CSV table of C-alpha atoms in Angstrom, one decimal:
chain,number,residue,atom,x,y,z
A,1,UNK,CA,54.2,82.7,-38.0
A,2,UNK,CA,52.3,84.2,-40.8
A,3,UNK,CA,49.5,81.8,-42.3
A,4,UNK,CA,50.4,82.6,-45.8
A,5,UNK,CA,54.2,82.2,-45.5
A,6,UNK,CA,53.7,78.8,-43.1
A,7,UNK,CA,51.5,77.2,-45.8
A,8,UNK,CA,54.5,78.4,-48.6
A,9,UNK,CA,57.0,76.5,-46.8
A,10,UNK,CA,54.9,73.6,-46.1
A,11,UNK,CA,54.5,73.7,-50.4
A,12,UNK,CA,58.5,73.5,-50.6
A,13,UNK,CA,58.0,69.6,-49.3
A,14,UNK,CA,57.6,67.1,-51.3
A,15,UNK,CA,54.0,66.1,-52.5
A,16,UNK,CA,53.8,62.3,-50.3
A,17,UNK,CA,55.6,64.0,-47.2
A,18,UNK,CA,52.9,67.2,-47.3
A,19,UNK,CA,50.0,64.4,-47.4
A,20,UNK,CA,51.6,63.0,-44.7
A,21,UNK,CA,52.6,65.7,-42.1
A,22,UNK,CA,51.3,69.0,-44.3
A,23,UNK,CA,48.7,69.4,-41.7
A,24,UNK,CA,49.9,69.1,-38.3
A,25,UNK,CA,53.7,70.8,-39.6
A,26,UNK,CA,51.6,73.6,-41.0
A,27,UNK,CA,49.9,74.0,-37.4
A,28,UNK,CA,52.9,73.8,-36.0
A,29,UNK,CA,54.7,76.4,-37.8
A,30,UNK,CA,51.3,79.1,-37.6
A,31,UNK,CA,52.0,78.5,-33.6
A,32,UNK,CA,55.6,78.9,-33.5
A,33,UNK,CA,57.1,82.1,-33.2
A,34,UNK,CA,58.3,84.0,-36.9
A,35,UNK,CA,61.7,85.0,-37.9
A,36,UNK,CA,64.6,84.0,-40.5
A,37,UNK,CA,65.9,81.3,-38.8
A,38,UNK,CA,62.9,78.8,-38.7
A,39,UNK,CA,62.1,79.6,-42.8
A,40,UNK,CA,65.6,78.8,-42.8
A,41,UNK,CA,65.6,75.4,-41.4
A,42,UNK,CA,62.2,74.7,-43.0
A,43,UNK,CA,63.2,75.0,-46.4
A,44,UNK,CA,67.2,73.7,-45.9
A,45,UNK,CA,64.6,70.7,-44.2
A,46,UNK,CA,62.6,70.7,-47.2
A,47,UNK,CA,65.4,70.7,-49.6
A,48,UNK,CA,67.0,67.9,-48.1
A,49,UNK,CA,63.6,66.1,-47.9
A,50,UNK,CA,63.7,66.1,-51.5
A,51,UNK,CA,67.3,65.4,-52.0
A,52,UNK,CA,67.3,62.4,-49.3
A,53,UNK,CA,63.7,61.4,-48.9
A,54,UNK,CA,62.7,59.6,-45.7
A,55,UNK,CA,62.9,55.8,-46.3
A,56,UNK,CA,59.7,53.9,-46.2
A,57,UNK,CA,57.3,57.1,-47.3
A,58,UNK,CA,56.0,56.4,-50.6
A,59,UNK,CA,58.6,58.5,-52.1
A,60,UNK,CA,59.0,60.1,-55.8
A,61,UNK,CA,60.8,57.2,-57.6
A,62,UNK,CA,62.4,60.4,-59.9
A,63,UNK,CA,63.9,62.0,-56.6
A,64,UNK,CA,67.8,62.7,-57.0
A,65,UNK,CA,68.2,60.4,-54.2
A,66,UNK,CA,66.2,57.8,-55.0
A,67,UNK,CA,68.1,57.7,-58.2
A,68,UNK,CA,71.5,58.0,-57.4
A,69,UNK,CA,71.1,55.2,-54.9
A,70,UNK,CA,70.0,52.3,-57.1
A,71,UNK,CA,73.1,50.5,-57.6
A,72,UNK,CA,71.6,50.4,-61.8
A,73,UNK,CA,72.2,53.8,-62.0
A,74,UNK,CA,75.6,54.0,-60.5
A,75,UNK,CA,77.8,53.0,-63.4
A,76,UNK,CA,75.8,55.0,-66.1
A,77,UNK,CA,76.3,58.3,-64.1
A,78,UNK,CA,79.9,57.2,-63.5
A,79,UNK,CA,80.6,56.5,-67.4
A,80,UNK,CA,79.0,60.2,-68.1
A,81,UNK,CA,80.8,62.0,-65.5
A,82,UNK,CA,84.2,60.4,-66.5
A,83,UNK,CA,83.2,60.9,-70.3
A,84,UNK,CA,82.6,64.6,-69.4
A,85,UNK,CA,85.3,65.0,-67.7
A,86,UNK,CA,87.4,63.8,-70.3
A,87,UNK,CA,85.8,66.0,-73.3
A,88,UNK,CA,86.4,69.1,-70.3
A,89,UNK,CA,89.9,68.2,-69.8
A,90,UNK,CA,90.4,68.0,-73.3
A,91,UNK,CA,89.0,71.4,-74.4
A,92,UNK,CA,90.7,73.1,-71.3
A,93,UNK,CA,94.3,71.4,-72.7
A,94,UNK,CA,94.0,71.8,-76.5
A,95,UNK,CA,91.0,73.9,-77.0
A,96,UNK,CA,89.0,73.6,-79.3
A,97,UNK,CA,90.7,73.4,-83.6
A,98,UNK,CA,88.7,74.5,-86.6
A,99,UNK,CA,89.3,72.3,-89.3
A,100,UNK,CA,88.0,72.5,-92.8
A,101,UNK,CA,84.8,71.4,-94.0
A,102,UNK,CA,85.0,68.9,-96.1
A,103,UNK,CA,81.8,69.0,-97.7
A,104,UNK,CA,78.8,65.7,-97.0
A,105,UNK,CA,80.2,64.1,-100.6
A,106,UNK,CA,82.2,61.6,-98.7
A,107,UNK,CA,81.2,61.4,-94.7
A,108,UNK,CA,82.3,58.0,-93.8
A,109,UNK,CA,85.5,58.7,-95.0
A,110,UNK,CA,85.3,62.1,-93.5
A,111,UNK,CA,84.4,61.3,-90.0
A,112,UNK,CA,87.1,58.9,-90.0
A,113,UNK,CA,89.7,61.1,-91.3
A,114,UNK,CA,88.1,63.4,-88.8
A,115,UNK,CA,88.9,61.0,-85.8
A,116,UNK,CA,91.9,59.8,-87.0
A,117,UNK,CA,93.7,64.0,-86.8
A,118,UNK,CA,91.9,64.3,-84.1
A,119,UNK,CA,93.8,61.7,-82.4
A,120,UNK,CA,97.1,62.1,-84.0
A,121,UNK,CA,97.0,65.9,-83.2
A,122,UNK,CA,96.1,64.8,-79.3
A,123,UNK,CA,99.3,62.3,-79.2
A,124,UNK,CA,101.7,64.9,-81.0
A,125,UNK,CA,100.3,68.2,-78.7
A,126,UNK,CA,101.0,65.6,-75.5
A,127,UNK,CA,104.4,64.5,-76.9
A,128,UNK,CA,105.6,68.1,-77.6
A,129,UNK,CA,104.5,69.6,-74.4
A,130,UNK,CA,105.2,67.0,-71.9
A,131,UNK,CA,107.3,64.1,-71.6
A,132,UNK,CA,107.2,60.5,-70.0
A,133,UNK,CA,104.5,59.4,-68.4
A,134,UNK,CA,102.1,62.9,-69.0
A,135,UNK,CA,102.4,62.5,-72.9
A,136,UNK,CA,101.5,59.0,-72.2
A,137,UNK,CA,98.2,60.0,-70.3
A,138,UNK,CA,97.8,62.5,-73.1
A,139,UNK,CA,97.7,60.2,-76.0
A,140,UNK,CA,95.7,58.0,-74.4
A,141,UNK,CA,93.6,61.1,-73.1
A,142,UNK,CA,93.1,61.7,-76.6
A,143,UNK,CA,92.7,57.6,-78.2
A,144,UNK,CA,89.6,57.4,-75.8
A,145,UNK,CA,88.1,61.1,-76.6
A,146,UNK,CA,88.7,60.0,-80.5
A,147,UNK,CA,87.0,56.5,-79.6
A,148,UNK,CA,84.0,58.5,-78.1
A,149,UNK,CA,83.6,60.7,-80.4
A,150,UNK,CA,83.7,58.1,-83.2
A,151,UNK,CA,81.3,55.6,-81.5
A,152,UNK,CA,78.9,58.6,-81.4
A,153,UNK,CA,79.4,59.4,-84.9
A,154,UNK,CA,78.9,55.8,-86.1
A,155,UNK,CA,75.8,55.7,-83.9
A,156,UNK,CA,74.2,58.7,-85.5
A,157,UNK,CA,75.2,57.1,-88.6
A,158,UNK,CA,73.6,53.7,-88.1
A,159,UNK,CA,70.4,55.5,-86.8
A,160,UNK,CA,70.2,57.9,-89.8
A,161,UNK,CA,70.9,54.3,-92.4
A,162,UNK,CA,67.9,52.6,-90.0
A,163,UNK,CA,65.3,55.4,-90.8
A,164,UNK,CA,65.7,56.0,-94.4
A,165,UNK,CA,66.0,52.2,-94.7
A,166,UNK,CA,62.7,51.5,-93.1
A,167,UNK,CA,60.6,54.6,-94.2
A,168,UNK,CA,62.1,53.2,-97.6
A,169,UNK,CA,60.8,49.3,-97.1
A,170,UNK,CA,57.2,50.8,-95.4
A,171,UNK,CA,56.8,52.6,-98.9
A,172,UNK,CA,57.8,49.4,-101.0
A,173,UNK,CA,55.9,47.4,-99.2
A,174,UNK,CA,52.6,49.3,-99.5
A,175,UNK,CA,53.4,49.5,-103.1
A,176,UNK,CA,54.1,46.0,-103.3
A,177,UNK,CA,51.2,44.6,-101.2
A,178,UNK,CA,48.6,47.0,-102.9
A,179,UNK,CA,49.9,45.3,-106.6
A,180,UNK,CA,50.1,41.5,-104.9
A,181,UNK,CA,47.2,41.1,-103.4
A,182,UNK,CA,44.0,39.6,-105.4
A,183,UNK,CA,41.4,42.3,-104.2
A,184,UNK,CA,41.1,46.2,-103.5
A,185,UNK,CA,39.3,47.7,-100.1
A,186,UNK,CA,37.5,50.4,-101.5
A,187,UNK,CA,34.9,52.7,-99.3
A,188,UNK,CA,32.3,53.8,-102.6
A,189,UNK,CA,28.6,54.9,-102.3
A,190,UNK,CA,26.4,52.0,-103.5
A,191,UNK,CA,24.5,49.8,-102.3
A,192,UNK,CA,26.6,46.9,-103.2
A,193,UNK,CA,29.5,45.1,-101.0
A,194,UNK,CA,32.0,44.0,-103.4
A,195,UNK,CA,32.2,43.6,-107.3
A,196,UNK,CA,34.6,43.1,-110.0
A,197,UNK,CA,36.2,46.1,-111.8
A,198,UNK,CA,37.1,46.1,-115.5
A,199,UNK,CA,40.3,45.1,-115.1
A,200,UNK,CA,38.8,41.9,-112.6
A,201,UNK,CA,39.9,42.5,-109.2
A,202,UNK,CA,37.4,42.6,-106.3
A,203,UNK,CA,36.3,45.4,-105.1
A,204,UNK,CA,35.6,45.1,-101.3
A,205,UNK,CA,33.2,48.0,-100.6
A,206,UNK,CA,33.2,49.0,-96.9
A,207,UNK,CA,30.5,51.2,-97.0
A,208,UNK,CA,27.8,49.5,-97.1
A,209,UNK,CA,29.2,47.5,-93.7
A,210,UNK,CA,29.4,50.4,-92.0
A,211,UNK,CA,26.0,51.8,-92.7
A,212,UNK,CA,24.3,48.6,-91.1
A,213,UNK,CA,26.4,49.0,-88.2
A,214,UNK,CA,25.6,52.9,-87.8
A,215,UNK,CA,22.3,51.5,-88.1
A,216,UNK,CA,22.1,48.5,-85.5
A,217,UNK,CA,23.5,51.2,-83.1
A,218,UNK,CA,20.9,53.6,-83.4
A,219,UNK,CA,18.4,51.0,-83.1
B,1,UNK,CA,67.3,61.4,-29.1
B,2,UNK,CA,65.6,64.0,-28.4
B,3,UNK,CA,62.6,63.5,-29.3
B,4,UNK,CA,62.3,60.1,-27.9
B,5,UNK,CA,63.6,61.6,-24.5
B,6,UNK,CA,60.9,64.1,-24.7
B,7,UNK,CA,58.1,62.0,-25.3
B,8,UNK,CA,59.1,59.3,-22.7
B,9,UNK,CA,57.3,61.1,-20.0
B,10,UNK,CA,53.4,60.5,-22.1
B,11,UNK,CA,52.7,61.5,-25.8
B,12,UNK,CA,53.2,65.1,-27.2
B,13,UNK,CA,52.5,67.1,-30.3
B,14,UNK,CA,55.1,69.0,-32.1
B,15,UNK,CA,55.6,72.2,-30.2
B,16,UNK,CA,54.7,70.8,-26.9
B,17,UNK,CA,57.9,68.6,-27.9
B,18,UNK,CA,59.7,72.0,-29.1
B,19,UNK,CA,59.6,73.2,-25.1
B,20,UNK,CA,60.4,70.1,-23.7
B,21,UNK,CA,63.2,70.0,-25.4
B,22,UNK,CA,64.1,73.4,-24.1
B,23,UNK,CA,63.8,72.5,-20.5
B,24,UNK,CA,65.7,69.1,-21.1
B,25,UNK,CA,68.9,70.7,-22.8
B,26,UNK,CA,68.5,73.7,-23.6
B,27,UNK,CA,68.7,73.2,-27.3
B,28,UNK,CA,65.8,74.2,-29.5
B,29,UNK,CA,65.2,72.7,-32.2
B,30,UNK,CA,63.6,74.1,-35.3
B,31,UNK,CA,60.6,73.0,-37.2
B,32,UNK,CA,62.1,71.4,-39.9
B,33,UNK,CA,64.4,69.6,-37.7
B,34,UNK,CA,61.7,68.5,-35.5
B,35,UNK,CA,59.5,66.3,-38.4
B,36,UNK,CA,62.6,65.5,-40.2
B,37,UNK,CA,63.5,63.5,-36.9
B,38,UNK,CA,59.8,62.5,-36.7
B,39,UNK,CA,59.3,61.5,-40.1
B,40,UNK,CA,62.5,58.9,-39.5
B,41,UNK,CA,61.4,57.6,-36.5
B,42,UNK,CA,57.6,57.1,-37.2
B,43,UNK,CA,59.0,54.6,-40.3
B,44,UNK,CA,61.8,53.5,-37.8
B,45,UNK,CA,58.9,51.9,-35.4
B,46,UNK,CA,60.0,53.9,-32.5
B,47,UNK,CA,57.3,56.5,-32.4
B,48,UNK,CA,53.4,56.4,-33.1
B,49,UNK,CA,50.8,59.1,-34.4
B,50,UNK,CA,47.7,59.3,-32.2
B,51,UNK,CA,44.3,60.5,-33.3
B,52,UNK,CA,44.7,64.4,-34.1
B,53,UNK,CA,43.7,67.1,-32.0
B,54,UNK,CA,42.2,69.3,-33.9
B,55,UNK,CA,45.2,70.0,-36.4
B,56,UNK,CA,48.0,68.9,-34.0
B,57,UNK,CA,49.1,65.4,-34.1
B,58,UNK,CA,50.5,64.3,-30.7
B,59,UNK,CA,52.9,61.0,-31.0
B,60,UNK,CA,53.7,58.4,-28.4
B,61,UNK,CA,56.7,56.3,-27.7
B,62,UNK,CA,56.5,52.5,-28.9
B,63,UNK,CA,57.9,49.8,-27.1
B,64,UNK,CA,60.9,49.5,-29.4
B,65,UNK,CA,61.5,53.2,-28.7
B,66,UNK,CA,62.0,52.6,-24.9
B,67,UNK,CA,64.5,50.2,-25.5
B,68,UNK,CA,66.1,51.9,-28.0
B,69,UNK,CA,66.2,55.5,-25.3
B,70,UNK,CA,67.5,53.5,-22.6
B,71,UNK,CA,69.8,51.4,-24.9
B,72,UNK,CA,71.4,54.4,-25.7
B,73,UNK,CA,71.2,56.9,-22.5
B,74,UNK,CA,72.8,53.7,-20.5
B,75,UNK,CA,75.7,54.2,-23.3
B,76,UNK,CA,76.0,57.2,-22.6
B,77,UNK,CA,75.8,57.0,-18.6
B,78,UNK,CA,78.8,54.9,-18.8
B,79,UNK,CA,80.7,57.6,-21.5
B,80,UNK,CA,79.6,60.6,-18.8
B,81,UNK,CA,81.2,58.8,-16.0
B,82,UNK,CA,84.3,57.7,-17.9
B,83,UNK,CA,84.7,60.9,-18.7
B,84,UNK,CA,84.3,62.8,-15.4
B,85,UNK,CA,86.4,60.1,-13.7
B,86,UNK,CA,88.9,61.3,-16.0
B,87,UNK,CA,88.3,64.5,-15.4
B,88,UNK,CA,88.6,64.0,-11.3
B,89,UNK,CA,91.9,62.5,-11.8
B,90,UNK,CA,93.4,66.1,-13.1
């Protein structure tokens, strides 16, 4: 086989199996004869090296593999998938409605207004058009995409309230501090280290400080 | 299998163990194949690397490995003869 193309296909492996077997693989394949059907099994090998690493190499702990077999991750990727597939089933059913905009004036109200057609409109569409047990599945089809959709929107809501709340109490609390506290840290030229102003607060002056440091160092 | 039937008879590198595998069964495996299989049983304990040969790697069989081989060709001994017996009695 071709140098070039036998060290390409040895790069399709993952990094800790090249380190590993990169060398002698790589003389192996410059030995072996050419042709379509060894790059094929080398890179269907090397894709399923990644996908299903060998157990006991030090593997990538990011591999698709490694991942979806920690039981940890098994119920996160099953609460997506069925949460996905819910939202898909629900836009291949109803599609998707445009609904008027009712402006930012009121937005609690609105998003619950919001979820609360949203999920009427789900129960009456699966009422109308089915009957029994479907319309059943339907409404219900709908409660939890309306539940979804209005834990999201009360998350984003929380986490918008959290950050103006805080960037509000950092600025207070500068403010406030600054005015409590019985002295100033100021950084003036001078030779002194701290004095009173006029209206009587002490001035800490950091300057000087620093210059004896700078000092001691170059010394 | 294999592989651990190729190296029984001493300790091979790769394509040494490509041909042997020819001339066992006929099958030939492909590159990928071949270190996939090597890579599983190297961390499985059944095979060992041996100091390299320029860039070739020749591997032996372990201890383990032997038992496992004969473990396993002795199973399948007694499916071959179950089965021919079978096929006598047509």
């Amino acid at each position: 086989m071709n140098p070039r193309l036998a060290h390409l296909l040895v790069c399709l492996y993952p990094r800790w199996w090249r380190e590993r077997y990169g060398t002698e693989f790589e003389a192996l394949l410059q030995a072996g004869r050419g042709g379509l059907r060894p790059s094929a099994n080398v890179v269907w090998s090397a894709v399923y090296e990644h996908v299903f690493p060998t157990p006991g190499l030090v593997m990538n702990e990011h591999s698709i593999g490694t991942l979806t077999r920690k039981p940890s991750a098994f119920l996160p990727i099953t609460m997506s998938l069925t949460a996905l597939a819910v939202v898909l089933v629900h836009i291949a059913i109803f599609g998707t409605a445009r609904e008027p905009d009712d402006g930012w004036t009121d937005a609690s109200a609105g998003i619950f207004r919001h979820q609360v057609a949203a999920a009427g409109s789900t129960a009456d569409a699966g009422g109308a058009g089915t009957a029994g047990r479907s319309g059943a599945c339907f409404h219900g089809a709908g409660l939890l995409l309306a539940s979804v959709k209005m834990r999201l929107g009360v998350c984003l809501g929380v986490l918008a309230i959290q950050l103006f709340t805080s960037q509000k109490t950092a600025a207070e609390f500068a403010e406030s501090s600054a005015a409590s506290l019985p002295f100033r840290v100021v950084r003036a030229g001078g030779p002194h280290d701290s004095r009173r102003d006029a209206g009587g607060t002490l001035q800490i002056n950091t300057a000087g400080a620093e210059r004896r440091s700078r000092h001691r160092l170059c010394r | 299998m294999l592989v651990l039937a190729s190296l029984a008879n001493g300790p091979k590198h790769g394509h040494a163990m490509i041909e042997d595998i020819v001339r066992l069964c006929g099958t030939r495996l492909g590159p990928g194949t071949l270190y996939g299989a090597i890579a599983r049983l190297e961390q499985q304990g059944w095979i060992k690397p041996l100091p390299p040969e320029e860039r070739r790697r020749p591997y032996r069989i372990t201890a383990e490995g032997v038992r496992v081989l004969r473990a396993r060709l002795t199973t399948l001994r007694k499916f071959s003869n179950a089965g021919l017996e079978r096929l006598e009695a047509l």
